Amino acid sequence: MRRLLLSALGAFPAGLRAAPTGLNGHAVRGGRPAAAPDDGLSGTGGTAPAPDRHRPSPGRGRGDTVRAWTELFRVSALFSVPGDALAGAAAVGRSPGRGTALAIGASLCLYEAGMALNDWADREEDAVDRPHRPIPSGRISPYAALGAAGALTAAGLALAARAGRPALAVATGLAATVWAYDLHLKHTKAGPAAMAAARSLDLLLGATATATATSTVYAGTGPGPRATRPMRLGAVPSTGPDNVARAVGPARSLLAALPAALVLGAHTYGVTAVSRHEAQGGSTAVPLAVLATTTALAAAVLATHQRQRPGEPATPGLATTAPGSSYRPDHPQHPAPPAMPDFSAPPPGTYRPHHHPQHPAPPAMPDLGAPQPGTYRPSHHPHRPTAPALTPLLLTAFTGAYLRTAGPPLLHAALNPSPPLTQRAVGGGIRAMIPLQAALAARAGAPGSGLAVMALVPLARSLARKVSPT
């Protein structure tokens, strides 16, 4: 009995040494737990996923599901969207209103639709380059991502329709550009141009929706006095109460907002060109070229901030509706057209010998420096607002923030074109859109809108630490 007990006790340590396990379920060798497969991130800075990383199992919890959707939608980049509509409203001289809010909602929906569609279209490519993305990792199914893209596109178009037919037309073009880019144009040479067109259309959507809603308020409904809304300096007025006249406002708004849209589109073109190398890296010329473009855009914004705003005459004496007249039919302070001068009466100061029998004094010389009746005088109207004195300072600060956000990451990517630094340059370019939008709003005479846009910068920066914008 003792011999059997001793033999059993002697066999137990041998078995323990043969197959022990640690707390994580992996084999223990040499008295220490064997290293588990690396579940972290490989590469410089921890931005490239390890090839043998475990894929998270779908449906592990509500928190994991929410995080998967936030990664799919790249919610940290969402703060670069509202500034498009605000800059568009400022470009046409309008204060933000109901149309601007509808444009922001439509832009957010179409932007997120493009994010979901982008990951659905790149699911096979991401399975190799980015297996940690929500679709390749199995956290979100491809059908769910595609369905979300379709639903968000429909919601964006519905919101744009509430802002009017012109806004719906611009939103339809924007949605078509987004889908064409994600499904085909992304991998062609036309990819950066398509993305730039989408961002420009987003700004034009804000301008059109704001002008359309304001024109509707000006037109009024039914008999009686028309409802009026204050117009900011440089506003583009509508020309009458009928539908044809109201349609002129949005058409002119597109032309007025086109310069700002081109500036934003040029920046987007550069960011998209850099993003085409973020998975493999290796491009030095592209970040350098985009850095030069960024500097040129900042200089252009600063150089043109003192030009006349849309709807304002280029030279004194010229008006927006007719030469020699400042009459604007929709302005609350101009209820009636100016009186036509009596051409049959002699001009003021004319010597008339039969007018007074005594001729006590010689005729007064006319004041050649005084404006003629009906002449446009910018400083004459007592209710016309003026740009705040701090606008040039705010414009300089916003433009400096734009250069500070986009410039250094591009320089680092040019010096070391590795995937992590290239991805950081792309993220910096996305966040730099916010101060650029603020600068465009301030240049158009809306420093309040610029400050509202800049208030999104801390939110975007803090959220970018949790969810990557690329």
JSON list of N, CA, C and O in Angstrom, two decimals, residues 191-214:
[
{"chain": "A", "resi": 191, "resn": "GLY", "atom": "N", "xyz": [-9.95, 60.20, -58.77]},
{"chain": "A", "resi": 191, "resn": "GLY", "atom": "CA", "xyz": [-10.39, 60.11, -57.39]},
{"chain": "A", "resi": 191, "resn": "GLY", "atom": "C", "xyz": [-10.26, 61.40, -56.60]},
{"chain": "A", "resi": 191, "resn": "GLY", "atom": "O", "xyz": [-11.24, 61.88, -56.01]},
{"chain": "A", "resi": 192, "resn": "PRO", "atom": "N", "xyz": [-9.07, 62.02, -56.56]},
{"chain": "A", "resi": 192, "resn": "PRO", "atom": "CA", "xyz": [-8.96, 63.28, -55.81]},
{"chain": "A", "resi": 192, "resn": "PRO", "atom": "C", "xyz": [-9.87, 64.38, -56.33]},
{"chain": "A", "resi": 192, "resn": "PRO", "atom": "O", "xyz": [-10.43, 65.15, -55.55]},
{"chain": "A", "resi": 193, "resn": "ALA", "atom": "N", "xyz": [-10.05, 64.44, -57.65]},
{"chain": "A", "resi": 193, "resn": "ALA", "atom": "CA", "xyz": [-10.93, 65.47, -58.20]},
{"chain": "A", "resi": 193, "resn": "ALA", "atom": "C", "xyz": [-12.38, 65.22, -57.80]},
{"chain": "A", "resi": 193, "resn": "ALA", "atom": "O", "xyz": [-13.13, 66.17, -57.52]},
{"chain": "A", "resi": 194, "resn": "ALA", "atom": "N", "xyz": [-12.79, 63.95, -57.75]},
{"chain": "A", "resi": 194, "resn": "ALA", "atom": "CA", "xyz": [-14.16, 63.65, -57.34]},
{"chain": "A", "resi": 194, "resn": "ALA", "atom": "C", "xyz": [-14.39, 64.02, -55.88]},
{"chain": "A", "resi": 194, "resn": "ALA", "atom": "O", "xyz": [-15.44, 64.57, -55.52]},
{"chain": "A", "resi": 195, "resn": "MET", "atom": "N", "xyz": [-13.42, 63.73, -55.02]},
{"chain": "A", "resi": 195, "resn": "MET", "atom": "CA", "xyz": [-13.56, 64.08, -53.62]},
{"chain": "A", "resi": 195, "resn": "MET", "atom": "C", "xyz": [-13.56, 65.60, -53.43]},
{"chain": "A", "resi": 195, "resn": "MET", "atom": "O", "xyz": [-14.31, 66.14, -52.60]},
{"chain": "A", "resi": 196, "resn": "ALA", "atom": "N", "xyz": [-12.75, 66.31, -54.19]},
{"chain": "A", "resi": 196, "resn": "ALA", "atom": "CA", "xyz": [-12.75, 67.77, -54.13]},
{"chain": "A", "resi": 196, "resn": "ALA", "atom": "C", "xyz": [-14.09, 68.34, -54.58]},
{"chain": "A", "resi": 196, "resn": "ALA", "atom": "O", "xyz": [-14.61, 69.29, -53.99]},
{"chain": "A", "resi": 197, "resn": "ALA", "atom": "N", "xyz": [-14.66, 67.75, -55.62]},
{"chain": "A", "resi": 197, "resn": "ALA", "atom": "CA", "xyz": [-15.97, 68.20, -56.09]},
{"chain": "A", "resi": 197, "resn": "ALA", "atom": "C", "xyz": [-17.04, 67.97, -55.04]},
{"chain": "A", "resi": 197, "resn": "ALA", "atom": "O", "xyz": [-17.95, 68.79, -54.87]},
{"chain": "A", "resi": 198, "resn": "ALA", "atom": "N", "xyz": [-16.94, 66.85, -54.32]},
{"chain": "A", "resi": 198, "resn": "ALA", "atom": "CA", "xyz": [-17.93, 66.57, -53.27]},
{"chain": "A", "resi": 198, "resn": "ALA", "atom": "C", "xyz": [-17.86, 67.61, -52.16]},
{"chain": "A", "resi": 198, "resn": "ALA", "atom": "O", "xyz": [-18.89, 68.11, -51.68]},
{"chain": "A", "resi": 199, "resn": "ARG", "atom": "N", "xyz": [-16.65, 67.98, -51.74]},
{"chain": "A", "resi": 199, "resn": "ARG", "atom": "CA", "xyz": [-16.54, 68.98, -50.68]},
{"chain": "A", "resi": 199, "resn": "ARG", "atom": "C", "xyz": [-17.00, 70.36, -51.16]},
{"chain": "A", "resi": 199, "resn": "ARG", "atom": "O", "xyz": [-17.64, 71.11, -50.41]},
{"chain": "A", "resi": 200, "resn": "SER", "atom": "N", "xyz": [-16.70, 70.70, -52.40]},
{"chain": "A", "resi": 200, "resn": "SER", "atom": "CA", "xyz": [-17.17, 71.98, -52.95]},
{"chain": "A", "resi": 200, "resn": "SER", "atom": "C", "xyz": [-18.69, 72.01, -53.04]},
{"chain": "A", "resi": 200, "resn": "SER", "atom": "O", "xyz": [-19.33, 73.02, -52.71]},
{"chain": "A", "resi": 201, "resn": "LEU", "atom": "N", "xyz": [-19.29, 70.91, -53.47]},
{"chain": "A", "resi": 201, "resn": "LEU", "atom": "CA", "xyz": [-20.74, 70.84, -53.54]},
{"chain": "A", "resi": 201, "resn": "LEU", "atom": "C", "xyz": [-21.37, 70.94, -52.16]},
{"chain": "A", "resi": 201, "resn": "LEU", "atom": "O", "xyz": [-22.48, 71.47, -52.01]},
{"chain": "A", "resi": 202, "resn": "ASP", "atom": "N", "xyz": [-20.68, 70.45, -51.15]},
{"chain": "A", "resi": 202, "resn": "ASP", "atom": "CA", "xyz": [-21.21, 70.55, -49.80]},
{"chain": "A", "resi": 202, "resn": "ASP", "atom": "C", "xyz": [-21.30, 72.01, -49.36]},
{"chain": "A", "resi": 202, "resn": "ASP", "atom": "O", "xyz": [-22.27, 72.42, -48.71]},
{"chain": "A", "resi": 203, "resn": "LEU", "atom": "N", "xyz": [-20.29, 72.81, -49.68]},
{"chain": "A", "resi": 203, "resn": "LEU", "atom": "CA", "xyz": [-20.35, 74.23, -49.35]},
{"chain": "A", "resi": 203, "resn": "LEU", "atom": "C", "xyz": [-21.44, 74.92, -50.17]},
{"chain": "A", "resi": 203, "resn": "LEU", "atom": "O", "xyz": [-22.19, 75.76, -49.64]},
{"chain": "A", "resi": 204, "resn": "LEU", "atom": "N", "xyz": [-21.56, 74.57, -51.45]},
{"chain": "A", "resi": 204, "resn": "LEU", "atom": "CA", "xyz": [-22.61, 75.16, -52.27]},
{"chain": "A", "resi": 204, "resn": "LEU", "atom": "C", "xyz": [-23.99, 74.76, -51.80]},
{"chain": "A", "resi": 204, "resn": "LEU", "atom": "O", "xyz": [-24.96, 75.52, -51.97]},
{"chain": "A", "resi": 205, "resn": "LEU", "atom": "N", "xyz": [-24.11, 73.58, -51.22]},
{"chain": "A", "resi": 205, "resn": "LEU", "atom": "CA", "xyz": [-25.40, 73.16, -50.64]},
{"chain": "A", "resi": 205, "resn": "LEU", "atom": "C", "xyz": [-25.81, 74.10, -49.52]},
{"chain": "A", "resi": 205, "resn": "LEU", "atom": "O", "xyz": [-26.97, 74.51, -49.43]},
{"chain": "A", "resi": 206, "resn": "GLY", "atom": "N", "xyz": [-24.87, 74.45, -48.64]},
{"chain": "A", "resi": 206, "resn": "GLY", "atom": "CA", "xyz": [-25.18, 75.38, -47.57]},
{"chain": "A", "resi": 206, "resn": "GLY", "atom": "C", "xyz": [-25.57, 76.75, -48.11]},
{"chain": "A", "resi": 206, "resn": "GLY", "atom": "O", "xyz": [-26.51, 77.39, -47.60]},
{"chain": "A", "resi": 207, "resn": "ALA", "atom": "N", "xyz": [-24.85, 77.22, -49.14]},
{"chain": "A", "resi": 207, "resn": "ALA", "atom": "CA", "xyz": [-25.18, 78.53, -49.71]},
{"chain": "A", "resi": 207, "resn": "ALA", "atom": "C", "xyz": [-26.55, 78.51, -50.37]},
{"chain": "A", "resi": 207, "resn": "ALA", "atom": "O", "xyz": [-27.35, 79.44, -50.18]},
{"chain": "A", "resi": 208, "resn": "THR", "atom": "N", "xyz": [-26.86, 77.46, -51.12]},
{"chain": "A", "resi": 208, "resn": "THR", "atom": "CA", "xyz": [-28.14, 77.40, -51.82]},
{"chain": "A", "resi": 208, "resn": "THR", "atom": "C", "xyz": [-29.30, 77.24, -50.85]},
{"chain": "A", "resi": 208, "resn": "THR", "atom": "O", "xyz": [-30.33, 77.90, -50.99]},
{"chain": "A", "resi": 209, "resn": "ALA", "atom": "N", "xyz": [-29.15, 76.37, -49.87]},
{"chain": "A", "resi": 209, "resn": "ALA", "atom": "CA", "xyz": [-30.23, 76.15, -48.91]},
{"chain": "A", "resi": 209, "resn": "ALA", "atom": "C", "xyz": [-30.50, 77.42, -48.10]},
{"chain": "A", "resi": 209, "resn": "ALA", "atom": "O", "xyz": [-31.67, 77.76, -47.84]},
{"chain": "A", "resi": 210, "resn": "THR", "atom": "N", "xyz": [-29.46, 78.13, -47.72]},
{"chain": "A", "resi": 210, "resn": "THR", "atom": "CA", "xyz": [-29.66, 79.36, -46.95]},
{"chain": "A", "resi": 210, "resn": "THR", "atom": "C", "xyz": [-30.34, 80.43, -47.79]},
{"chain": "A", "resi": 210, "resn": "THR", "atom": "O", "xyz": [-31.27, 81.09, -47.34]},
{"chain": "A", "resi": 211, "resn": "ALA", "atom": "N", "xyz": [-29.88, 80.61, -49.03]},
{"chain": "A", "resi": 211, "resn": "ALA", "atom": "CA", "xyz": [-30.47, 81.62, -49.89]},
{"chain": "A", "resi": 211, "resn": "ALA", "atom": "C", "xyz": [-31.90, 81.27, -50.28]},
{"chain": "A", "resi": 211, "resn": "ALA", "atom": "O", "xyz": [-32.77, 82.15, -50.35]},
{"chain": "A", "resi": 212, "resn": "THR", "atom": "N", "xyz": [-32.20, 79.99, -50.51]},
{"chain": "A", "resi": 212, "resn": "THR", "atom": "CA", "xyz": [-33.54, 79.59, -50.88]},
{"chain": "A", "resi": 212, "resn": "THR", "atom": "C", "xyz": [-34.52, 79.83, -49.74]},
{"chain": "A", "resi": 212, "resn": "THR", "atom": "O", "xyz": [-35.62, 80.36, -49.95]},
{"chain": "A", "resi": 213, "resn": "ALA", "atom": "N", "xyz": [-34.13, 79.44, -48.53]},
{"chain": "A", "resi": 213, "resn": "ALA", "atom": "CA", "xyz": [-35.02, 79.64, -47.40]},
{"chain": "A", "resi": 213, "resn": "ALA", "atom": "C", "xyz": [-35.26, 81.12, -47.13]},
{"chain": "A", "resi": 213, "resn": "ALA", "atom": "O", "xyz": [-36.39, 81.55, -46.84]},
{"chain": "A", "resi": 214, "resn": "THR", "atom": "N", "xyz": [-34.22, 81.94, -47.26]},
{"chain": "A", "resi": 214, "resn": "THR", "atom": "CA", "xyz": [-34.37, 83.37, -47.04]},
{"chain": "A", "resi": 214, "resn": "THR", "atom": "C", "xyz": [-35.22, 84.01, -48.12]},
{"chain": "A", "resi": 214, "resn": "THR", "atom": "O", "xyz": [-36.04, 84.88, -47.85]}
]
